[in-house]
Short mmCIF file of C-alpha atoms and ligand atoms in Angstrom, two decimals:
data_model
loop_
_atom_site.label_atom_id
_atom_site.label_comp_id
_atom_site.label_asym_id
_atom_site.label_seq_id
_atom_site.Cartn_x
_atom_site.Cartn_y
_atom_site.Cartn_z
CA MET M 1 4.66 9.88 7.62
CA SER M 2 2.73 8.24 4.80
CA TRP M 3 -0.60 10.03 4.19
CA TRP M 4 -2.56 6.79 3.87
CA ARG M 5 -2.02 5.82 7.51
CA GLN M 6 -4.47 8.52 8.59
CA ALA M 7 -6.67 8.17 5.55
CA VAL M 8 -10.02 6.64 4.70
CA VAL M 9 -10.53 5.37 1.14
CA TYR M 10 -13.89 5.22 -0.62
CA GLN M 11 -14.48 2.56 -3.25
CA VAL M 12 -16.53 3.44 -6.32
CA TRP M 13 -17.86 0.53 -8.38
CA PRO M 14 -18.74 2.73 -11.35
CA ARG M 15 -21.44 0.62 -12.98
CA SER M 16 -23.74 1.18 -9.99
CA PHE M 17 -22.66 4.55 -8.63
CA ALA M 18 -24.41 7.21 -10.75
CA ASP M 19 -25.67 7.27 -14.32
CA SER M 20 -25.40 10.66 -16.05
CA ASP M 21 -26.79 9.78 -19.49
CA GLY M 22 -29.83 7.61 -18.82
CA ASP M 23 -28.51 4.37 -20.32
CA GLY M 24 -29.00 2.62 -16.98
CA VAL M 25 -25.27 2.16 -16.32
CA GLY M 26 -23.23 4.35 -14.00
CA ASP M 27 -20.41 6.34 -15.61
CA LEU M 28 -17.51 8.73 -14.96
CA PRO M 29 -19.52 11.96 -15.40
CA GLY M 30 -21.86 10.43 -12.80
CA VAL M 31 -18.95 10.09 -10.38
CA ILE M 32 -17.90 13.68 -11.08
CA ASP M 33 -21.47 14.87 -10.40
CA HIS M 34 -21.26 13.39 -6.89
CA LEU M 35 -17.82 14.52 -5.75
CA ASP M 36 -19.49 16.78 -3.19
CA HIS M 37 -20.95 13.70 -1.52
CA LEU M 38 -17.44 12.29 -1.10
CA GLN M 39 -16.00 15.57 0.09
CA ASP M 40 -18.81 15.99 2.59
CA LEU M 41 -18.14 12.49 3.89
CA GLY M 42 -14.51 13.49 4.37
CA VAL M 43 -12.74 10.63 2.59
CA ASP M 44 -9.15 11.14 1.48
CA ALA M 45 -9.07 9.02 -1.64
CA VAL M 46 -11.26 7.21 -4.12
CA TRP M 47 -10.50 3.70 -5.35
CA LEU M 48 -12.12 3.42 -8.74
CA SER M 49 -12.96 -0.13 -9.85
CA PRO M 50 -12.05 -0.82 -13.51
CA VAL M 51 -13.35 1.51 -16.21
CA TYR M 52 -11.04 0.24 -18.97
CA PRO M 53 -12.36 -1.09 -22.28
CA SER M 54 -13.75 -4.53 -21.49
CA PRO M 55 -16.32 -7.01 -22.77
CA GLY M 56 -17.70 -6.82 -19.22
CA VAL M 57 -17.86 -10.56 -18.59
CA ASP M 58 -16.56 -9.97 -15.04
CA GLY M 59 -17.75 -6.43 -14.36
CA GLY M 60 -14.66 -4.88 -15.97
CA TYR M 61 -12.09 -7.17 -14.31
CA ASP M 62 -11.59 -8.58 -17.82
CA ILE M 63 -9.59 -5.81 -19.48
CA SER M 64 -9.10 -5.61 -23.24
CA ASP M 65 -7.15 -2.32 -23.27
CA TYR M 66 -5.15 -1.06 -20.28
CA ARG M 67 -4.78 2.47 -21.59
CA GLY M 68 -8.31 3.60 -22.24
CA VAL M 69 -11.81 4.08 -20.85
CA ASP M 70 -14.74 1.98 -22.00
CA PRO M 71 -17.31 4.15 -23.86
CA LEU M 72 -19.89 2.74 -21.44
CA PHE M 73 -18.20 4.79 -18.69
CA GLY M 74 -17.05 7.80 -20.74
CA SER M 75 -13.66 8.77 -22.08
CA LEU M 76 -10.10 9.45 -21.01
CA LYS M 77 -11.08 13.12 -20.93
CA ASP M 78 -13.71 12.30 -18.32
CA LEU M 79 -11.09 10.43 -16.33
CA ASP M 80 -8.75 13.42 -16.47
CA ALA M 81 -11.64 15.59 -15.30
CA LEU M 82 -12.27 13.18 -12.43
CA ILE M 83 -8.62 13.33 -11.39
CA ALA M 84 -8.71 17.14 -11.54
CA GLY M 85 -12.03 17.30 -9.64
CA LEU M 86 -10.70 15.08 -6.88
CA HIS M 87 -7.42 16.96 -6.61
CA GLU M 88 -9.24 20.30 -6.42
CA ARG M 89 -11.12 18.96 -3.41
CA GLY M 90 -7.98 17.58 -1.77
CA MET M 91 -8.79 13.95 -2.55
CA ARG M 92 -6.71 11.38 -4.40
CA LEU M 93 -7.42 8.75 -7.03
CA VAL M 94 -6.47 5.08 -6.70
CA MET M 95 -6.83 3.10 -9.93
CA ASP M 96 -7.72 -0.58 -9.99
CA MET M 97 -5.15 -2.62 -11.91
CA VAL M 98 -5.75 -6.19 -12.99
CA LEU M 99 -2.28 -7.52 -13.75
CA ASN M 100 -2.85 -11.26 -13.29
CA HIS M 101 -5.07 -11.76 -16.32
CA THR M 102 -6.63 -9.96 -19.28
CA SER M 103 -9.82 -10.42 -21.24
CA ASP M 104 -9.69 -13.06 -23.96
CA GLN M 105 -10.54 -10.12 -26.23
CA HIS M 106 -7.27 -8.36 -25.48
CA PRO M 107 -5.21 -8.11 -28.71
CA TRP M 108 -2.41 -10.04 -26.96
CA PHE M 109 -4.61 -13.09 -26.48
CA ARG M 110 -6.31 -12.69 -29.83
CA GLY M 111 -2.99 -13.31 -31.53
CA GLU M 112 -0.57 -10.44 -31.02
CA HIS M 113 1.19 -12.08 -28.06
CA ARG M 114 -0.13 -15.52 -27.30
CA ASP M 115 3.18 -16.24 -25.58
CA PHE M 116 2.16 -13.76 -22.84
CA TYR M 117 -0.17 -16.42 -21.43
CA LEU M 118 0.22 -19.84 -19.82
CA TRP M 119 -0.18 -22.45 -22.57
CA ARG M 120 0.47 -26.16 -22.13
CA ASP M 121 -0.11 -29.23 -24.29
CA GLU M 122 -2.05 -30.76 -21.40
CA PRO M 123 -3.51 -29.11 -18.24
CA ALA M 124 -0.51 -28.73 -15.93
CA ASN M 125 -2.59 -29.44 -12.81
CA ASP M 126 -6.14 -30.16 -11.68
CA TRP M 127 -6.99 -26.66 -10.47
CA THR M 128 -10.58 -25.50 -10.72
CA SER M 129 -11.49 -21.99 -11.74
CA LEU M 130 -12.66 -19.75 -8.90
CA PHE M 131 -15.82 -19.24 -10.99
CA ALA M 132 -16.66 -22.99 -11.34
CA GLY M 133 -15.35 -25.56 -13.80
CA PRO M 134 -11.76 -26.51 -14.66
CA ALA M 135 -9.09 -23.79 -14.72
CA TRP M 136 -7.59 -25.04 -18.02
CA THR M 137 -9.47 -24.70 -21.30
CA GLU M 138 -8.48 -25.97 -24.70
CA ARG M 139 -8.14 -23.60 -27.61
CA ASP M 140 -6.65 -24.56 -30.98
CA GLY M 141 -5.32 -27.83 -29.61
CA ARG M 142 -3.54 -26.41 -26.56
CA TYR M 143 -4.65 -25.51 -23.03
CA TYR M 144 -4.45 -22.13 -21.31
CA LEU M 145 -4.85 -21.31 -17.62
CA HIS M 146 -7.68 -19.11 -16.37
CA THR M 147 -7.94 -18.80 -12.61
CA PHE M 148 -11.25 -17.00 -13.10
CA ALA M 149 -13.68 -17.15 -16.06
CA VAL M 150 -12.80 -18.85 -19.36
CA GLU M 151 -12.77 -15.31 -20.78
CA GLN M 152 -9.98 -14.25 -18.36
CA PRO M 153 -6.71 -15.94 -19.41
CA ASP M 154 -3.86 -15.66 -16.86
CA LEU M 155 -0.70 -13.84 -17.91
CA ASP M 156 2.71 -15.48 -17.65
CA TRP M 157 4.75 -13.21 -15.40
CA GLU M 158 7.80 -15.42 -15.89
CA ASN M 159 7.94 -13.81 -19.33
CA ARG M 160 10.11 -10.69 -19.00
CA GLN M 161 8.19 -8.93 -21.78
CA VAL M 162 4.96 -9.26 -19.77
CA ARG M 163 6.61 -7.59 -16.80
CA THR M 164 7.97 -4.81 -18.99
CA GLU M 165 4.51 -4.17 -20.50
CA MET M 166 2.97 -3.99 -17.03
CA HIS M 167 5.64 -1.61 -15.73
CA ASP M 168 5.11 0.61 -18.78
CA LEU M 169 1.39 0.86 -18.25
CA LEU M 170 1.76 1.62 -14.54
CA ARG M 171 4.16 4.42 -15.45
CA TRP M 172 1.66 5.66 -18.04
CA TRP M 173 -1.09 5.92 -15.41
CA ALA M 174 1.19 7.47 -12.79
CA ASP M 175 2.16 10.13 -15.37
CA ARG M 176 -1.53 10.81 -15.94
CA GLY M 177 -1.80 11.93 -12.32
CA VAL M 178 -3.21 8.97 -10.43
CA ASP M 179 -2.09 8.75 -6.82
CA GLY M 180 -2.27 5.07 -6.12
CA PHE M 181 -3.08 1.58 -7.30
CA ARG M 182 -5.23 -1.26 -6.06
CA PHE M 183 -3.81 -4.46 -7.50
CA ASP M 184 -6.30 -7.22 -8.22
CA VAL M 185 -5.29 -10.70 -6.95
CA ILE M 186 -1.65 -9.60 -6.97
CA SER M 187 -0.52 -12.67 -5.01
CA MET M 188 -1.37 -14.75 -8.09
CA ILE M 189 1.18 -13.20 -10.43
CA SER M 190 3.81 -15.65 -9.22
CA LYS M 191 2.59 -19.20 -9.58
CA ASP M 192 3.84 -22.68 -8.88
CA LEU M 193 1.87 -24.74 -11.39
CA GLU M 194 3.31 -27.98 -10.09
CA HIS M 195 3.02 -27.74 -6.32
CA GLY M 196 1.05 -24.53 -5.71
CA THR M 197 -2.62 -23.54 -5.66
CA PRO M 198 -4.63 -21.09 -7.81
CA LEU M 199 -4.08 -18.51 -5.05
CA GLY M 200 -0.48 -18.06 -6.18
CA PHE M 201 2.18 -16.89 -3.69
CA GLY M 202 4.76 -18.49 -5.99
CA PRO M 203 8.54 -18.27 -5.46
CA ARG M 204 9.02 -14.97 -7.33
CA LEU M 205 6.21 -12.95 -5.72
CA HIS M 206 8.51 -10.68 -3.68
CA GLU M 207 10.77 -10.04 -6.66
CA PHE M 208 7.79 -9.17 -8.89
CA LEU M 209 6.33 -6.85 -6.24
CA GLN M 210 9.66 -5.08 -5.85
CA GLY M 211 9.75 -4.63 -9.61
CA ILE M 212 6.34 -2.98 -9.48
CA HIS M 213 7.36 -0.80 -6.54
CA ALA M 214 10.36 0.47 -8.46
CA VAL M 215 7.88 1.93 -10.96
CA THR M 216 5.07 3.13 -8.68
CA GLY M 217 7.41 4.75 -6.12
CA ASP M 218 5.47 6.99 -3.73
CA ALA M 219 2.02 6.11 -5.07
CA MET M 220 -0.16 4.33 -2.52
CA THR M 221 -0.47 0.61 -3.26
CA VAL M 222 -2.89 -1.96 -1.89
CA GLY M 223 -2.69 -5.53 -3.09
CA GLU M 224 -5.59 -7.94 -3.01
CA MET M 225 -4.36 -11.29 -1.66
CA PRO M 226 -6.93 -14.03 -1.11
CA GLY M 227 -5.46 -16.61 1.27
CA VAL M 228 -2.68 -14.36 2.60
CA THR M 229 -1.39 -15.17 6.09
CA VAL M 230 -0.47 -12.62 8.78
CA GLU M 231 3.20 -13.53 8.33
CA GLN M 232 3.12 -13.03 4.55
CA ALA M 233 1.23 -9.75 4.93
CA ALA M 234 3.75 -8.47 7.48
CA LEU M 235 6.51 -9.25 5.03
CA VAL M 236 5.06 -7.67 1.87
CA THR M 237 3.95 -4.52 3.72
CA ASP M 238 7.20 -3.96 5.61
CA PRO M 239 8.26 -0.55 4.21
CA ALA M 240 11.91 -1.59 4.26
CA ARG M 241 11.19 -4.28 1.66
CA GLU M 242 9.60 -1.86 -0.85
CA GLU M 243 6.79 -4.14 -2.03
CA LEU M 244 3.26 -2.94 -1.12
CA ASP M 245 1.84 -0.40 1.34
CA MET M 246 -1.01 -2.67 2.47
CA VAL M 247 -2.99 -5.71 1.45
CA PHE M 248 -6.62 -6.81 1.35
CA THR M 249 -6.91 -9.89 3.54
CA PHE M 250 -9.73 -12.44 3.52
CA GLU M 251 -9.76 -14.40 6.74
CA HIS M 252 -12.45 -12.27 8.41
CA VAL M 253 -14.81 -12.57 5.44
CA GLY M 254 -14.38 -16.33 5.28
CA LEU M 255 -15.47 -17.16 8.84
CA ASP M 256 -19.10 -17.68 7.83
CA HIS M 257 -18.20 -19.90 4.85
CA GLY M 258 -18.54 -23.66 4.93
CA VAL M 259 -16.85 -25.89 2.36
CA SER M 260 -17.37 -23.11 -0.19
CA LYS M 261 -18.61 -19.53 -0.04
CA TRP M 262 -22.07 -20.81 -1.08
CA ASP M 263 -22.25 -22.96 1.99
CA HIS M 264 -23.19 -21.01 5.12
CA ARG M 265 -21.71 -21.45 8.55
CA PRO M 266 -23.15 -19.18 11.29
CA LEU M 267 -20.66 -16.56 12.44
CA GLN M 268 -19.16 -16.98 15.91
CA LEU M 269 -18.42 -13.49 17.22
CA PRO M 270 -15.40 -14.53 19.35
CA GLU M 271 -13.83 -15.98 16.19
CA LEU M 272 -14.30 -12.75 14.27
CA LYS M 273 -12.88 -10.72 17.16
CA ALA M 274 -9.86 -13.02 17.47
CA THR M 275 -9.23 -12.92 13.73
CA MET M 276 -9.38 -9.15 13.54
CA ALA M 277 -7.15 -8.89 16.62
CA ARG M 278 -4.56 -11.22 15.14
CA TRP M 279 -4.42 -9.14 11.96
CA GLN M 280 -3.60 -6.06 14.05
CA GLY M 281 -0.11 -7.40 14.58
CA LEU M 282 1.76 -6.73 11.36
CA ASP M 283 4.98 -5.45 12.99
CA HIS M 284 6.33 -2.72 10.73
CA GLY M 285 3.71 -3.47 8.09
CA TRP M 286 0.26 -2.03 7.63
CA ASN M 287 -3.21 -3.40 6.95
CA SER M 288 -6.37 -2.37 5.22
CA LEU M 289 -9.72 -2.61 7.00
CA TYR M 290 -12.95 -3.48 5.25
CA TRP M 291 -16.35 -5.12 5.66
CA ASP M 292 -17.89 -4.35 2.26
CA ASN M 293 -16.64 -4.29 -1.29
CA HIS M 294 -17.92 -5.26 -4.73
CA ASP M 295 -17.18 -8.96 -4.03
CA GLN M 296 -18.86 -9.31 -0.64
CA PRO M 297 -22.47 -9.35 0.48
CA ARG M 298 -23.44 -6.25 2.47
CA ALA M 299 -22.04 -6.47 6.00
CA VAL M 300 -25.14 -4.98 7.62
CA SER M 301 -27.16 -7.96 6.29
CA ARG M 302 -24.36 -10.46 6.83
CA PHE M 303 -23.03 -9.60 10.28
CA GLY M 304 -25.56 -7.03 11.53
CA ASP M 305 -29.35 -6.78 11.49
CA ASP M 306 -30.85 -5.38 8.31
CA GLY M 307 -34.38 -5.22 9.76
CA GLU M 308 -35.35 -3.45 12.98
CA HIS M 309 -31.77 -2.62 14.00
CA ARG M 310 -30.38 -1.67 10.60
CA VAL M 311 -29.29 1.85 11.55
CA ALA M 312 -27.79 0.88 14.91
CA SER M 313 -26.02 -2.18 13.54
CA ALA M 314 -24.64 -0.32 10.51
CA LYS M 315 -23.19 2.26 12.91
CA THR M 316 -21.76 -0.33 15.27
CA LEU M 317 -20.15 -2.29 12.44
CA ALA M 318 -18.57 0.96 11.27
CA THR M 319 -17.37 2.03 14.73
CA THR M 320 -15.83 -1.38 15.35
CA LEU M 321 -13.97 -1.45 12.05
CA HIS M 322 -12.84 2.18 11.92
CA LEU M 323 -11.40 2.08 15.43
CA HIS M 324 -9.05 -0.75 14.49
CA ARG M 325 -5.53 0.01 13.31
CA GLY M 326 -5.22 0.15 9.52
CA THR M 327 -6.64 2.09 6.61
CA PRO M 328 -10.46 1.76 6.42
CA PHE M 329 -12.10 1.28 3.03
CA VAL M 330 -15.74 2.36 2.69
CA TYR M 331 -17.64 0.78 -0.20
CA GLN M 332 -20.30 2.86 -1.97
CA GLY M 333 -23.62 2.65 -0.14
CA GLU M 334 -22.03 1.29 3.03
CA GLU M 335 -22.11 4.84 4.38
CA LEU M 336 -25.90 4.75 3.96
CA GLY M 337 -26.28 1.38 5.66
CA MET M 338 -27.31 -0.27 2.37
CA THR M 339 -28.46 -3.88 2.72
CA ASN M 340 -28.31 -6.99 0.58
CA ALA M 341 -30.43 -6.94 -2.59
CA HIS M 342 -33.01 -9.46 -1.35
CA PHE M 343 -33.51 -10.73 -4.90
CA THR M 344 -35.96 -13.61 -5.23
CA ALA M 345 -35.50 -14.67 -8.88
CA LEU M 346 -32.51 -15.97 -10.78
CA THR M 347 -33.25 -13.42 -13.51
CA ASP M 348 -32.40 -10.57 -11.11
CA TYR M 349 -28.76 -11.68 -10.95
CA ARG M 350 -26.03 -10.41 -13.28
CA ASP M 351 -22.71 -11.54 -11.80
CA VAL M 352 -20.76 -14.15 -13.76
CA GLU M 353 -19.71 -15.94 -10.59
CA SER M 354 -23.31 -16.23 -9.35
CA LEU M 355 -24.70 -17.32 -12.70
CA ARG M 356 -22.00 -19.92 -13.31
CA HIS M 357 -22.37 -21.25 -9.80
CA ALA M 358 -26.14 -21.53 -10.31
CA ASP M 359 -25.62 -23.43 -13.59
CA GLU M 360 -23.15 -25.79 -12.03
CA ALA M 361 -25.27 -26.40 -8.93
CA ARG M 362 -28.33 -27.05 -11.10
CA GLU M 363 -26.36 -29.57 -13.17
CA ARG M 364 -25.34 -31.28 -9.95
CA GLY M 365 -29.05 -31.59 -9.17
CA GLN M 366 -29.18 -29.10 -6.31
CA ASP M 367 -32.65 -27.90 -5.27
CA PRO M 368 -33.38 -24.54 -7.02
CA ALA M 369 -34.66 -23.12 -3.73
CA VAL M 370 -31.32 -23.92 -2.07
CA ILE M 371 -29.45 -22.27 -4.97
CA LEU M 372 -31.56 -19.11 -4.67
CA GLU M 373 -31.05 -19.01 -0.92
CA ALA M 374 -27.26 -19.26 -1.33
CA LEU M 375 -27.28 -16.49 -3.96
CA ALA M 376 -29.45 -14.26 -1.79
CA ARG M 377 -27.00 -14.65 1.07
CA THR M 378 -23.66 -14.60 -0.73
CA SER M 379 -23.90 -13.29 -4.30
CA ARG M 380 -21.61 -10.41 -5.19
CA ASP M 381 -24.67 -8.74 -6.75
CA ASN M 382 -25.77 -7.93 -3.19
CA ALA M 383 -23.14 -5.19 -3.26
CA ARG M 384 -23.71 -4.22 -6.87
CA THR M 385 -27.22 -2.76 -6.76
CA PRO M 386 -27.58 0.94 -7.61
CA MET M 387 -26.51 3.56 -5.12
CA LEU M 388 -29.50 5.12 -3.32
CA TRP M 389 -29.13 8.85 -3.92
CA ASP M 390 -32.62 10.09 -3.09
CA ASP M 391 -36.28 9.12 -2.79
CA GLY M 392 -37.16 9.79 -6.43
CA PRO M 393 -37.69 7.35 -9.30
CA GLN M 394 -34.88 4.77 -9.51
CA ARG M 395 -33.61 6.40 -6.29
CA GLY M 396 -31.76 9.08 -8.28
CA PHE M 397 -29.39 6.54 -9.83
CA THR M 398 -30.64 6.84 -13.41
CA THR M 399 -33.39 8.37 -15.49
CA GLY M 400 -33.46 5.13 -17.51
CA LYS M 401 -33.81 1.48 -16.61
CA PRO M 402 -31.05 0.34 -14.24
CA TRP M 403 -28.85 -2.48 -15.58
CA ILE M 404 -29.55 -4.45 -12.38
CA PRO M 405 -32.66 -4.16 -10.18
CA LEU M 406 -32.65 -1.81 -7.21
CA PRO M 407 -32.33 -3.49 -3.81
CA SER M 408 -35.65 -4.22 -2.20
CA SER M 409 -35.30 -2.12 0.94
CA SER M 410 -36.48 1.13 2.41
CA VAL M 411 -33.05 2.56 3.20
CA PRO M 412 -33.23 6.39 3.01
CA GLY M 413 -31.11 7.88 0.23
CA ALA M 414 -28.03 10.06 0.58
CA ALA M 415 -30.07 13.26 0.20
CA GLU M 416 -32.30 12.42 3.19
CA GLN M 417 -29.43 11.14 5.32
CA ARG M 418 -27.28 14.21 4.67
CA THR M 419 -29.58 16.45 6.73
CA ASP M 420 -30.29 13.90 9.48
CA PRO M 421 -27.74 14.04 12.33
CA SER M 422 -28.77 10.56 13.49
CA SER M 423 -28.23 8.92 10.08
CA VAL M 424 -25.72 6.24 9.21
CA LEU M 425 -24.14 8.76 6.86
CA ALA M 426 -23.65 11.28 9.69
CA HIS M 427 -22.02 8.53 11.74
CA TYR M 428 -19.52 7.67 9.01
CA ARG M 429 -18.69 11.37 8.70
CA GLN M 430 -17.93 11.46 12.45
CA LEU M 431 -15.76 8.34 12.33
CA ILE M 432 -13.73 9.66 9.41
CA ALA M 433 -13.23 13.01 11.12
CA LEU M 434 -12.18 11.21 14.31
CA ARG M 435 -9.45 9.33 12.44
CA HIS M 436 -8.16 12.60 11.04
CA ASP M 437 -8.25 14.41 14.39
CA GLU M 438 -7.05 11.69 16.81
CA PRO M 439 -3.58 10.25 16.29
CA THR M 440 -4.60 7.42 18.63
CA VAL M 441 -7.06 6.12 16.03
CA ALA M 442 -4.46 5.98 13.29
CA HIS M 443 -1.39 4.99 15.27
CA GLY M 444 -2.43 3.56 18.64
CA ASP M 445 -1.62 0.09 19.88
CA PHE M 446 -4.52 -2.33 19.94
CA HIS M 447 -5.62 -4.48 22.87
CA LEU M 448 -8.64 -6.80 22.76
CA LEU M 449 -10.81 -7.04 25.91
CA LEU M 450 -13.38 -9.71 26.86
CA PRO M 451 -12.25 -12.04 24.03
CA ASP M 452 -14.78 -14.75 24.87
CA ASP M 453 -17.85 -12.53 25.16
CA ALA M 454 -20.26 -13.60 22.41
CA ARG M 455 -22.13 -10.27 22.36
CA VAL M 456 -19.69 -7.52 23.29
CA TRP M 457 -16.71 -6.47 21.15
CA ALA M 458 -14.44 -4.30 23.29
CA PHE M 459 -10.88 -3.07 22.85
CA THR M 460 -8.55 -0.22 23.66
CA ARG M 461 -6.24 1.88 21.52
CA THR M 462 -3.34 3.62 23.24
CA TYR M 463 -0.89 6.18 21.91
CA GLU M 464 1.50 8.53 23.67
CA GLY M 465 -0.33 8.30 27.00
CA ALA M 466 -3.84 8.62 25.55
CA THR M 467 -6.35 5.76 25.67
CA LEU M 468 -9.58 5.21 23.78
CA LEU M 469 -11.97 2.46 24.89
CA ILE M 470 -14.33 1.02 22.30
CA VAL M 471 -17.32 -0.98 23.49
CA ALA M 472 -19.71 -2.39 20.90
CA ASN M 473 -22.82 -4.49 21.41
CA TRP M 474 -23.02 -6.99 18.57
CA SER M 475 -26.38 -8.37 19.69
CA VAL M 476 -30.07 -7.51 20.04
CA ASP M 477 -29.85 -7.77 23.83
CA THR M 478 -29.22 -4.90 26.19
CA VAL M 479 -25.81 -5.43 27.77
CA GLU M 480 -23.82 -3.96 30.63
CA PRO M 481 -20.22 -5.03 30.02
CA ASP M 482 -17.97 -5.64 32.98
CA LEU M 483 -15.58 -2.82 32.07
CA ASP M 484 -14.61 0.50 33.61
CA GLN M 485 -16.05 3.02 31.17
CA THR M 486 -15.15 6.12 33.19
CA GLY M 487 -13.95 8.97 31.02
CA GLU M 488 -14.97 11.44 28.37
CA LEU M 489 -17.61 10.21 25.91
CA VAL M 490 -16.31 10.62 22.35
CA LEU M 491 -19.10 8.96 20.36
CA GLY M 492 -22.25 6.99 21.12
CA PRO M 493 -24.85 7.03 23.90
CA PRO M 494 -23.98 8.06 27.49
CA GLY M 495 -24.11 5.62 30.42
CA THR M 496 -22.68 2.16 30.89
CA THR M 497 -25.34 -0.06 29.32
CA LEU M 498 -25.73 -0.53 25.58
CA GLY M 499 -29.06 -1.16 23.86
CA PRO M 500 -29.40 -3.48 20.87
CA TRP M 501 -26.44 -2.96 18.49
CA GLU M 502 -25.29 0.21 20.24
CA SER M 503 -21.64 1.15 20.71
CA ARG M 504 -19.60 3.89 22.32
CA ILE M 505 -16.10 5.31 22.30
CA VAL M 506 -14.75 6.70 25.59
CA ARG M 507 -11.51 8.53 26.25
CA THR M 508 -10.41 6.80 29.42
CA GLY M 509 -6.96 8.29 29.73
O1 TEU A 601 -11.33 -10.84 -6.76
C1 TEU A 601 -10.56 -11.93 -6.44
C2 TEU A 601 -11.07 -12.83 -5.40
O2 TEU A 601 -10.40 -13.78 -5.08
C3 TEU A 601 -12.37 -12.68 -4.78
O3 TEU A 601 -12.72 -11.64 -4.07
C4 TEU A 601 -13.38 -13.27 -5.65
O4 TEU A 601 -14.15 -12.35 -6.32
C5 TEU A 601 -14.26 -14.11 -4.79
O5 TEU A 601 -13.48 -14.88 -3.98
C6 TEU A 601 -15.07 -14.98 -5.61
O6 TEU A 601 -15.80 -15.76 -4.73
C7 TEU A 601 -10.87 -9.96 -7.72
C8 TEU A 601 -11.90 -8.90 -7.99
O7 TEU A 601 -12.10 -8.14 -6.85
C9 TEU A 601 -13.14 -9.57 -8.49
O8 TEU A 601 -14.19 -8.67 -8.67
C10 TEU A 601 -12.80 -10.25 -9.78
O9 TEU A 601 -13.90 -10.99 -10.23
C11 TEU A 601 -11.61 -11.19 -9.63
O10 TEU A 601 -10.54 -10.61 -8.92
C12 TEU A 601 -11.05 -11.52 -10.99
O11 TEU A 601 -10.46 -10.40 -11.54
#
């Protein structure tokens, strides 16, 4: 049985995790200093967002050298020490690989291999970049495709040499001892420039994924696929096809978007429940589970209540997610119940997507107050504020000036939460242990109850005669769901009613 089916993965976004040298930017020695935190939490693996040499236009997702570590984060020696430190503690390392595009500062784009990219005499379509503006930009009389920023030219995977280079570098990292890969926007590597969309899913996707699998073998792989459907996900994660182990899906984090992510549509709980339930059915395939990552606003602010009910709602969000079938991913700070940044000035923001959106919206004549409101709700910087380690200056993140402001909130740091049995951190520890101890959590069948209830999220998991009932109150009301909750209480408050944002797990059979 594949280890990752019972595992919980922790995502480190290194810039904001822990700064060891006082320059205000998190780094690899900072991660190594906090391995005990991860071990204490009980996670099985760490997904490390990019630390490669990069101009840092897109937080490291613009790579200029695939085989190194940016001096901002440390050195290859530090990375080897991180791998060793994780392995000593029984944890694994999953590297983030951006194979769809490079930085425009990569030697290939600077001249060594211009043919590795998608050049045309005229834009081949009218796609817009996911970071605002047209997706084709002219350079030296020709146009190149960039699905993201101008500084992130897309690679041409139709070129066999590109595929060979990518296979070589994956082999290089596997030989270095990494245990898995998270592939950035991997659905985009096969494109149909004529009839397709920037999201990819072109005709050769399966072939390209099988080519990657032939190199990565037993390493765990998770592919990010914006726009993926349940049917496509079931196909690419079917073990028999040897493509990917699991994918990151997006439907559940798009339900509160209007015409764009900057346009808010209030969440309808029955929709979220139905979406999550539908994604449970991947046949032989497997799914990842997440609320937070470095691209999403903090779920406790977005779906929960980051004021009076912050602790209860952070716990209930976690219980709901972790009791689904799939591999849960915990994003740094989520285990503390960290909230959105609550920035109030444009100058607080750092993310290229937010800044370019703000420019574009301003040019369109949008009211600055509306722009700030959209950023405060949706900006990726909400997830990128420094990790709250303790109550000291700069919350233990750095001895210098943090590269991005701290979030304005009174969330207790990891040090305080570690000794408090009622903390969000303690709750995550319990959920992770439960997944390890209870085969039903990892392998059980899923059945949604009360699908139309706008406040209660309830479901069962059943496996080899055992049944767990999960009942979660996603509201500020006190509820008494019409369900038989007789059984042994596994987690949460006793009784049959649930106070604001409370949830419980009961072994009913
Ligand atoms: O993200 C790809 C992606 O489609 C989104 O999550 C994207 O950031 C969001 O939709 C924008 O609104 C990946 C990385 O996770 C992200 O950090 C990078 O910026 C992006 O690819 C480009 O490499």
